[in-house]
Coordinates of C-alpha atoms and ligand atoms in Angstrom, one line a residue:
M104 CA 83.2 103.5 132.3
N105 CA 84.8 106.7 133.6
Q106 CA 82.7 109.5 132.1
N107 CA 84.6 111.9 134.3
H108 CA 87.3 111.4 131.8
S109 CA 85.3 112.7 128.9
I110 CA 86.9 115.6 127.1
A111 CA 84.3 118.3 128.1
K112 CA 84.6 117.3 131.7
L113 CA 88.4 117.3 131.6
Q114 CA 88.6 120.7 130.1
K115 CA 86.5 122.0 133.0
D116 CA 88.7 120.3 135.5
F117 CA 91.9 121.6 133.8
I118 CA 90.5 125.2 134.0
A119 CA 89.4 124.8 137.6
K120 CA 92.9 123.4 138.4
K121 CA 91.3 120.3 139.9
L122 CA 93.6 118.2 137.7
S123 CA 96.5 118.9 135.3
S124 CA 97.3 117.1 132.1
T125 CA 100.6 116.0 133.6
E126 CA 98.9 114.4 136.6
L127 CA 96.3 112.8 134.3
T128 CA 99.0 111.4 132.0
K129 CA 101.1 110.0 134.8
D130 CA 98.0 108.5 136.3
Y131 CA 97.2 106.8 133.0
F132 CA 100.7 105.4 132.7
K133 CA 100.4 103.9 136.1
K134 CA 97.1 102.3 135.3
I135 CA 98.3 101.0 131.9
K136 CA 101.4 99.4 133.6
A137 CA 99.2 97.7 136.2
S138 CA 96.6 96.6 133.6
K139 CA 96.5 92.9 132.5
T140 CA 94.5 93.7 129.4
N141 CA 97.5 93.7 127.0
A142 CA 95.9 96.7 125.3
Y143 CA 99.1 98.7 124.7
L144 CA 102.1 97.4 122.7
A145 CA 104.3 100.5 123.3
L146 CA 104.2 103.5 125.5
C147 CA 105.7 106.9 124.5
E148 CA 106.2 108.4 128.0
E149 CA 108.7 111.0 127.2
R150 CA 106.7 112.4 124.2
A151 CA 103.5 112.3 126.3
L152 CA 104.9 114.0 129.4
K153 CA 106.4 116.7 127.2
Q154 CA 103.1 117.3 125.5
A155 CA 101.2 117.3 128.8
K156 CA 103.6 119.8 130.3
T157 CA 103.3 122.1 127.3
A158 CA 99.5 121.8 127.6
D159 CA 99.5 122.7 131.2
E160 CA 101.6 125.8 130.5
I161 CA 99.3 127.0 127.8
I162 CA 96.2 126.4 129.9
A163 CA 97.8 128.3 132.9
R164 CA 98.6 131.2 130.6
D165 CA 95.5 131.4 128.3
G166 CA 92.7 129.7 130.3
E167 CA 89.5 128.7 128.5
R168 CA 90.7 130.5 125.3
S169 CA 93.4 127.8 124.8
F170 CA 90.8 125.3 123.8
E171 CA 89.6 127.5 121.0
K172 CA 92.9 127.1 119.2
Q173 CA 93.7 123.7 120.5
P174 CA 90.5 121.8 121.2
L175 CA 92.2 118.7 122.5
L176 CA 94.8 120.4 124.7
G177 CA 96.1 118.1 127.3
I178 CA 93.8 115.1 126.4
P179 CA 95.6 111.8 126.6
L180 CA 94.9 109.4 123.7
G181 CA 95.9 105.9 122.5
I182 CA 96.8 105.2 118.9
K183 CA 96.1 101.9 117.1
D184 CA 99.5 100.4 116.1
V185 CA 98.6 100.5 112.4
L186 CA 99.3 104.3 112.4
T187 CA 102.8 105.6 112.1
M188 CA 104.4 107.8 114.7
D189 CA 107.8 109.4 114.1
G190 CA 110.4 107.6 116.2
V191 CA 107.8 105.2 117.8
V192 CA 107.9 101.4 117.0
T193 CA 104.9 100.7 114.8
T194 CA 104.3 96.9 114.5
C195 CA 100.8 96.6 113.0
G196 CA 100.5 93.7 115.4
S197 CA 103.0 91.7 113.4
K198 CA 106.4 90.1 113.8
M199 CA 107.1 91.3 110.3
L200 CA 107.3 94.9 111.6
E201 CA 108.6 94.1 115.1
N202 CA 111.4 96.6 114.9
Y203 CA 110.0 99.1 112.5
V204 CA 110.5 102.7 113.6
P205 CA 108.8 105.0 111.0
P206 CA 110.5 108.3 110.2
F207 CA 107.1 110.1 109.8
T208 CA 103.7 110.5 111.5
A209 CA 100.3 109.8 110.1
T210 CA 98.3 112.9 109.2
A211 CA 95.5 112.0 111.6
V212 CA 97.9 111.8 114.5
I213 CA 99.7 115.0 113.5
R214 CA 96.3 116.8 113.5
L215 CA 95.5 115.4 116.9
E216 CA 98.8 116.4 118.3
N217 CA 98.6 119.9 116.7
A218 CA 95.3 120.2 118.5
G219 CA 97.1 119.6 121.8
A220 CA 96.5 115.9 122.3
V221 CA 98.9 113.8 124.4
S222 CA 99.9 110.5 122.7
L223 CA 100.2 107.8 125.4
G224 CA 101.2 104.9 123.2
K225 CA 100.4 102.3 120.6
L226 CA 97.5 99.9 120.9
N227 CA 97.4 96.2 120.2
M228 CA 95.5 94.9 117.2
D229 CA 94.9 92.0 115.0
E230 CA 97.9 91.5 112.7
F231 CA 97.6 94.0 109.8
A232 CA 94.0 94.7 111.0
M233 CA 92.8 91.2 109.8
G234 CA 90.4 89.8 112.3
S235 CA 87.4 90.4 114.5
S236 CA 88.7 89.4 118.0
N237 CA 92.2 90.6 118.4
E238 CA 93.3 87.0 118.7
N239 CA 95.3 87.4 115.5
S240 CA 97.9 89.7 117.1
A241 CA 101.4 88.4 117.1
F242 CA 101.8 89.9 120.5
G243 CA 98.9 88.1 122.2
P244 CA 95.2 88.8 122.5
V245 CA 93.7 91.8 124.2
I246 CA 91.3 91.1 127.1
H247 CA 87.8 92.5 127.3
P248 CA 87.6 95.5 129.8
T249 CA 84.9 93.9 132.0
H250 CA 84.7 90.2 131.1
P251 CA 88.2 88.7 131.2
D252 CA 87.1 85.5 129.4
R253 CA 85.9 87.4 126.4
V254 CA 87.4 89.0 123.4
P255 CA 87.2 92.8 123.0
G256 CA 86.4 92.4 119.3
G257 CA 88.8 93.3 116.5
S258 CA 90.8 94.3 114.7
S259 CA 90.9 97.5 116.9
G260 CA 90.8 95.4 120.1
G261 CA 93.4 97.5 122.0
S262 CA 91.6 100.7 121.0
A263 CA 88.4 99.3 122.4
T264 CA 89.7 98.0 125.6
S265 CA 91.8 101.0 126.3
V266 CA 88.8 103.2 126.2
G267 CA 86.4 100.7 128.0
A268 CA 88.9 100.2 130.8
D269 CA 89.8 103.9 130.9
L270 CA 93.4 103.5 130.0
C271 CA 93.1 106.6 127.8
V272 CA 90.4 109.3 127.3
A273 CA 89.8 108.2 123.7
S274 CA 91.6 106.2 121.0
L275 CA 92.0 105.9 117.3
G276 CA 90.9 102.8 115.5
T277 CA 90.7 101.8 111.8
D278 CA 87.8 100.2 110.1
T279 CA 88.1 98.2 106.9
G280 CA 85.1 96.0 107.3
G281 CA 83.9 96.7 110.8
S282 CA 87.0 97.0 113.0
I283 CA 85.9 100.1 114.7
R284 CA 82.2 99.4 115.0
L285 CA 82.4 95.8 116.2
P286 CA 84.9 96.2 119.0
A287 CA 83.0 99.3 120.1
S288 CA 79.8 97.3 120.4
F289 CA 81.6 94.5 122.2
T290 CA 83.0 96.8 124.8
G291 CA 80.2 99.2 125.3
I292 CA 81.8 102.3 123.8
V293 CA 81.2 104.6 120.8
G294 CA 83.0 103.8 117.5
L295 CA 82.7 106.0 114.4
K296 CA 83.7 105.0 111.0
P297 CA 83.6 108.1 108.9
T298 CA 82.9 108.3 105.1
Y299 CA 85.7 106.8 103.0
G300 CA 88.0 109.8 102.3
R301 CA 86.8 111.9 105.2
I302 CA 90.1 111.4 107.1
S303 CA 93.5 111.1 105.4
R304 CA 95.0 107.6 105.3
Y305 CA 98.6 109.0 105.1
G306 CA 100.6 107.0 107.6
L307 CA 97.9 104.3 107.9
I308 CA 99.7 101.1 107.0
A309 CA 97.4 99.8 104.3
F310 CA 95.4 96.6 104.5
A311 CA 92.8 97.2 101.8
S312 CA 93.3 100.7 100.5
S313 CA 89.8 101.2 99.0
L314 CA 88.2 100.4 102.3
D315 CA 90.5 101.4 105.2
Q316 CA 89.3 104.4 107.2
I317 CA 90.5 105.9 110.5
G318 CA 88.0 106.8 113.2
P319 CA 87.6 107.7 116.8
M320 CA 86.7 105.3 119.6
T321 CA 85.4 107.1 122.6
K322 CA 83.4 107.1 125.8
N323 CA 80.6 109.2 124.3
V324 CA 79.4 110.7 121.0
D325 CA 80.5 114.2 122.0
D326 CA 84.1 113.0 122.2
A327 CA 83.8 111.3 118.8
A328 CA 82.6 114.6 117.3
R329 CA 85.6 116.4 118.8
L330 CA 88.2 114.0 117.4
L331 CA 86.5 113.8 114.0
Q332 CA 86.4 117.6 113.8
V333 CA 90.2 117.8 114.2
M334 CA 91.2 115.0 111.9
S335 CA 88.8 115.6 109.0
G336 CA 89.6 117.3 105.7
A337 CA 91.8 117.3 102.6
D338 CA 95.4 116.3 102.8
E339 CA 97.9 116.7 100.0
M340 CA 99.7 113.6 101.2
D341 CA 96.6 111.4 100.4
A342 CA 95.0 111.7 96.9
T343 CA 92.0 109.6 98.2
C344 CA 91.3 112.0 101.0
A345 CA 88.2 114.0 99.9
P346 CA 88.3 117.8 99.5
N347 CA 84.6 118.1 100.7
S348 CA 84.2 120.8 103.3
V349 CA 84.4 119.7 106.9
G350 CA 81.1 119.9 108.8
N351 CA 80.5 121.5 112.1
Y352 CA 80.4 118.2 114.0
L353 CA 80.7 119.4 117.5
G354 CA 78.7 122.6 117.1
K355 CA 75.7 120.7 115.6
L356 CA 75.5 118.5 118.7
K357 CA 74.3 121.6 120.6
D358 CA 71.3 122.0 118.3
K359 CA 68.1 120.4 119.4
W360 CA 67.6 117.2 117.5
S361 CA 64.1 116.0 117.1
W362 CA 63.2 112.4 116.0
S363 CA 59.9 113.7 114.8
G364 CA 59.6 112.8 111.1
V365 CA 63.1 111.3 110.9
R366 CA 62.8 108.3 108.5
I367 CA 64.9 105.3 109.7
G368 CA 65.4 102.5 107.3
I369 CA 65.4 99.0 108.7
P370 CA 66.9 96.6 106.2
K371 CA 65.0 93.4 106.2
E372 CA 68.2 91.5 105.3
Y373 CA 69.9 92.7 108.5
F374 CA 68.1 90.5 111.0
V375 CA 70.2 87.5 110.1
D376 CA 70.0 83.8 110.9
G377 CA 71.9 82.9 114.0
M378 CA 71.6 86.4 115.6
Q379 CA 71.6 86.3 119.4
M380 CA 68.1 86.8 120.6
E381 CA 69.0 89.5 123.1
V382 CA 70.8 91.5 120.4
E383 CA 67.8 91.5 118.2
A384 CA 65.5 92.3 121.1
S385 CA 67.6 95.2 122.3
V386 CA 67.9 96.8 118.8
R387 CA 64.2 96.4 118.2
E388 CA 63.3 97.9 121.6
S389 CA 65.6 100.9 120.8
L390 CA 63.8 101.3 117.4
K391 CA 60.4 101.2 119.1
K392 CA 61.5 103.9 121.5
L393 CA 62.6 106.1 118.6
E394 CA 59.3 105.5 116.9
S395 CA 57.5 106.6 120.1
L396 CA 59.6 109.9 119.8
G397 CA 58.2 110.5 116.4
A398 CA 60.7 108.7 114.1
K399 CA 59.2 106.8 111.1
L400 CA 60.4 103.2 110.8
V401 CA 60.6 102.3 107.1
D402 CA 61.1 98.7 106.0
I403 CA 63.8 98.7 103.3
S404 CA 65.6 96.1 101.3
L405 CA 69.3 96.0 100.4
P406 CA 69.0 93.0 98.1
H407 CA 72.7 92.5 97.4
S408 CA 73.6 92.3 101.1
K409 CA 73.7 88.5 100.8
Y410 CA 76.9 88.9 98.7
A411 CA 78.6 91.3 101.1
V412 CA 80.9 88.9 103.0
A413 CA 82.0 87.1 99.9
T414 CA 82.6 90.4 98.0
Y415 CA 84.5 91.9 100.9
Y416 CA 86.8 88.9 101.4
L417 CA 87.7 89.0 97.6
V418 CA 88.2 92.8 97.5
S419 CA 90.0 93.1 100.8
A420 CA 92.3 90.0 100.3
S421 CA 93.2 91.1 96.8
E422 CA 94.2 94.5 97.9
A423 CA 96.0 93.1 100.9
S424 CA 98.0 90.7 98.8
S425 CA 99.2 93.6 96.7
N426 CA 99.8 96.0 99.7
L427 CA 101.7 93.4 101.7
A428 CA 104.1 92.6 98.9
R429 CA 106.3 95.4 100.1
F430 CA 107.1 93.4 103.3
D431 CA 109.9 91.4 101.7
G432 CA 112.9 92.0 103.9
V433 CA 114.3 94.3 101.3
R434 CA 112.0 97.3 101.1
Y435 CA 110.2 96.8 104.4
G436 CA 109.9 94.1 107.0
V437 CA 112.4 92.2 109.3
R438 CA 115.4 90.6 107.8
P439 CA 116.3 87.7 110.2
Q440 CA 119.8 86.3 110.3
S441 CA 118.5 83.1 108.7
A442 CA 117.5 85.2 105.7
V443 CA 120.8 87.0 105.5
E444 CA 122.4 83.6 105.3
A445 CA 120.0 82.3 102.7
P446 CA 121.7 80.5 99.8
D447 CA 119.4 81.9 97.1
P448 CA 116.7 84.6 96.7
M449 CA 113.8 82.2 97.0
S450 CA 114.9 81.0 100.4
F451 CA 115.6 84.6 101.4
Y452 CA 112.0 85.5 100.7
K453 CA 110.6 82.4 102.4
R454 CA 112.6 83.1 105.6
V455 CA 111.4 86.7 105.6
R456 CA 107.8 86.0 104.8
A457 CA 107.6 83.2 107.4
N458 CA 107.1 86.2 109.8
F459 CA 103.5 86.6 108.8
G460 CA 100.9 84.9 111.0
P461 CA 98.5 82.3 109.6
E462 CA 95.5 84.7 109.0
V463 CA 97.7 87.1 107.0
K464 CA 99.1 84.2 105.0
R465 CA 95.6 83.0 104.3
R466 CA 94.5 86.4 103.0
I467 CA 97.7 86.8 100.8
L468 CA 97.0 83.4 99.2
L469 CA 93.4 84.1 98.6
G470 CA 94.1 87.5 97.2
T471 CA 96.9 86.4 95.0
F472 CA 94.7 83.7 93.6
A473 CA 91.8 86.1 93.0
L474 CA 94.2 88.5 91.1
A475 CA 95.9 85.8 89.0
S476 CA 95.6 86.1 85.3
G477 CA 92.8 83.9 84.2
Y478 CA 90.9 84.4 87.4
Y479 CA 90.9 88.2 87.7
D480 CA 87.7 88.6 85.7
A481 CA 85.9 85.8 87.5
Y482 CA 86.8 86.9 91.0
Y483 CA 88.2 90.4 91.6
K484 CA 86.5 92.2 88.7
R485 CA 83.2 90.4 89.5
A486 CA 83.5 91.4 93.2
C487 CA 84.0 95.0 92.2
Q488 CA 80.9 94.9 90.1
V489 CA 78.8 93.4 92.9
R490 CA 80.3 96.1 95.2
R491 CA 78.9 98.8 92.9
L492 CA 75.4 97.1 93.0
M493 CA 75.6 97.2 96.8
K494 CA 76.4 100.9 96.7
N495 CA 73.4 101.4 94.4
D496 CA 71.2 99.6 96.9
F497 CA 72.2 102.2 99.6
D498 CA 71.7 105.1 97.1
E499 CA 68.2 103.8 96.4
A500 CA 67.4 103.3 100.1
F501 CA 68.6 106.8 101.0
K502 CA 66.1 108.3 98.6
S503 CA 63.4 107.4 101.1
V504 CA 65.1 107.3 104.5
D505 CA 67.4 109.7 106.4
L506 CA 69.3 107.0 108.4
I507 CA 69.6 103.3 108.4
A508 CA 69.7 101.3 111.7
S509 CA 70.7 97.8 112.6
A510 CA 72.6 95.7 115.1
V511 CA 76.4 96.0 114.9
G512 CA 77.4 92.4 115.3
P513 CA 75.2 89.3 115.3
T514 CA 76.3 88.5 118.9
T515 CA 77.9 90.1 121.9
A516 CA 81.5 89.5 122.8
F517 CA 82.4 85.9 122.5
K518 CA 84.8 83.7 124.4
F519 CA 88.5 83.3 123.5
G520 CA 89.0 80.5 121.1
E521 CA 85.3 80.2 120.3
K522 CA 85.8 81.2 116.6
S523 CA 89.5 81.0 116.0
S524 CA 89.4 77.4 114.8
N525 CA 87.0 78.3 112.0
P526 CA 87.9 81.4 109.9
L527 CA 84.6 81.4 108.1
Q528 CA 82.7 81.7 111.4
A529 CA 84.9 84.7 112.3
Y530 CA 84.3 86.3 108.9
L531 CA 80.5 86.2 109.6
M532 CA 80.9 88.5 112.6
D533 CA 81.2 91.3 110.0
I534 CA 78.0 90.6 108.1
L535 CA 76.3 93.8 109.4
T536 CA 79.2 96.2 109.1
I537 CA 80.7 95.2 105.8
P538 CA 78.1 96.5 103.4
A539 CA 78.6 100.1 104.6
S540 CA 82.3 99.6 104.3
L541 CA 82.0 98.4 100.7
A542 CA 79.8 101.4 99.9
G543 CA 82.1 103.9 101.7
L544 CA 79.3 105.1 104.0
P545 CA 79.8 106.6 107.5
G546 CA 78.5 104.4 110.4
I547 CA 78.5 104.6 114.1
S548 CA 78.1 102.1 116.9
V549 CA 76.4 103.3 120.1
P550 CA 75.6 101.2 123.2
C551 CA 72.0 100.2 123.3
G552 CA 71.7 97.5 125.9
V553 CA 73.3 94.5 127.6
D554 CA 72.6 90.7 127.4
A555 CA 71.9 88.4 130.3
E556 CA 75.7 88.3 131.1
K557 CA 75.8 92.1 131.2
L558 CA 77.8 92.1 127.9
P559 CA 77.3 95.3 125.9
I560 CA 75.1 95.4 122.8
G561 CA 75.5 98.1 120.2
I562 CA 73.1 99.7 117.7
Q563 CA 74.5 100.8 114.3
F564 CA 73.4 104.0 112.5
L565 CA 74.4 104.6 108.9
A566 CA 74.0 107.9 106.9
P567 CA 74.7 108.9 103.3
H568 CA 78.2 109.9 102.3
F569 CA 79.6 112.9 104.2
E570 CA 76.6 113.2 106.4
E571 CA 78.5 112.8 109.6
E572 CA 76.8 115.8 111.1
R573 CA 73.4 114.0 110.9
L574 CA 74.9 110.7 112.1
L575 CA 76.4 112.3 115.2
Q576 CA 73.4 114.3 116.0
A577 CA 71.2 111.2 115.9
A578 CA 73.7 109.1 117.8
H579 CA 74.1 111.8 120.4
S580 CA 70.4 112.1 120.9
F581 CA 70.1 108.3 121.1
E582 CA 72.9 108.2 123.7
T583 CA 71.7 111.0 125.9
E584 CA 67.9 110.9 125.6
V585 CA 66.9 107.5 124.4
Y586 CA 69.2 104.8 125.7
H587 CA 69.1 106.0 129.3
A588 CA 65.3 106.2 129.1
I589 CA 64.9 102.6 127.9
Ligands
LIG199 N1 87.0 91.5 110.6 C1 87.3 92.0 109.2 C2 88.5 91.4 108.7 O1 89.0 90.5 109.3 C3 87.4 93.5 109.3 C4 88.7 94.0 109.7 C5 88.9 95.4 109.7 O2 87.9 96.2 109.6 N2 90.1 95.9 109.7 O3 88.9 91.7 107.6

């Protein structure tokens, strides 16, 4: 991975006039066009080059000081195609939105652009963020950055490959049940899912509103802190965006972090059956190393974890069935000629809704069933109750530990087609990421090793709500002082 293209290094290069943002941006477009990874669905060249030119002018005029006001000045980013950008086609990886040009921009993207970032384009993803491999995109799968026979993970597959293959400096992904953390671990990059409510969801096309969260996917933890810093904080456009004060994410990374006395909870339920041996070994080795640095490993139990996958697929499918009702060819969504010529309303809807792919249809059916009168109490309501018990498990655990650590996915990146014939198998990839999503907790995936085929392995750290400072400090220390020492 090209660590020369980390934000801190680029700022130095811009100042030293070794490189301009315009040169860098043009270079990225060249690389993206030559790439066979299918990571990008759309490029916004005009917008990007304009942003880069402005950045170069500001840097030439104000030098180092320009980064104080605009900490991402001139930095080219990729944006997952689930986030709206004014005037740029936003498909959500679906035929249903193939031609949708939103008239507004997501708050997270506005904040990045206001901080000087350059938006290169929109990144491929599983349709409506439903999937773990990016094979559910209506526009073809994304290829893993180093192993072309492997998936990059999903649903933020384009976001992962674009960073892993250095087709942007950093990207935005979204995580509903693991879609930032799993692809980050598959591709050997850093993926941060902030606390639910830390970053505004305005302009994030909803899959499951009570779970969806935007987060950075980056080459290192320092970059993740920089993006989080800019995007976090209350937003009057999103009532679920928390008013909690924003931490000093970047500044804190400069403080010395000591593992001495840090209590790391190891949930006994998280070393699951069927876990790839090398994944377990690599995570255990990392933990041992942390212990040798003074951390205290504490065995903990999150007893309701066994219900996590079932609970998640009820809650998320129910919310999806409701959120996706708006794609009816009247309010939103394509209206094909066949629908315009439909003889009656029912055939109109059928011809419009046929534009959803099989996985999206499956979730809509499941969710509609779970919300149907007569079943609501047995399924949706029950799932919400179990969700609360899972959150209580974490609250209890965090009374005696500072962080929780585990693997990110049970395996490394799998081959194309390996799991697509069996949705249940695919759903199990999220077994280690979903509990934190249901509890709304922040989590980060950091590289911790490789398997025999040199496929990356990630370690996941979780922290209590709004403790991103702690999470980033620990992850940063792991990345810079521990992993390289293993
Ligand atoms: N793989 C999970 C799913 O298919 C998670 C997706 C996500 O986090 N967006 O729902």
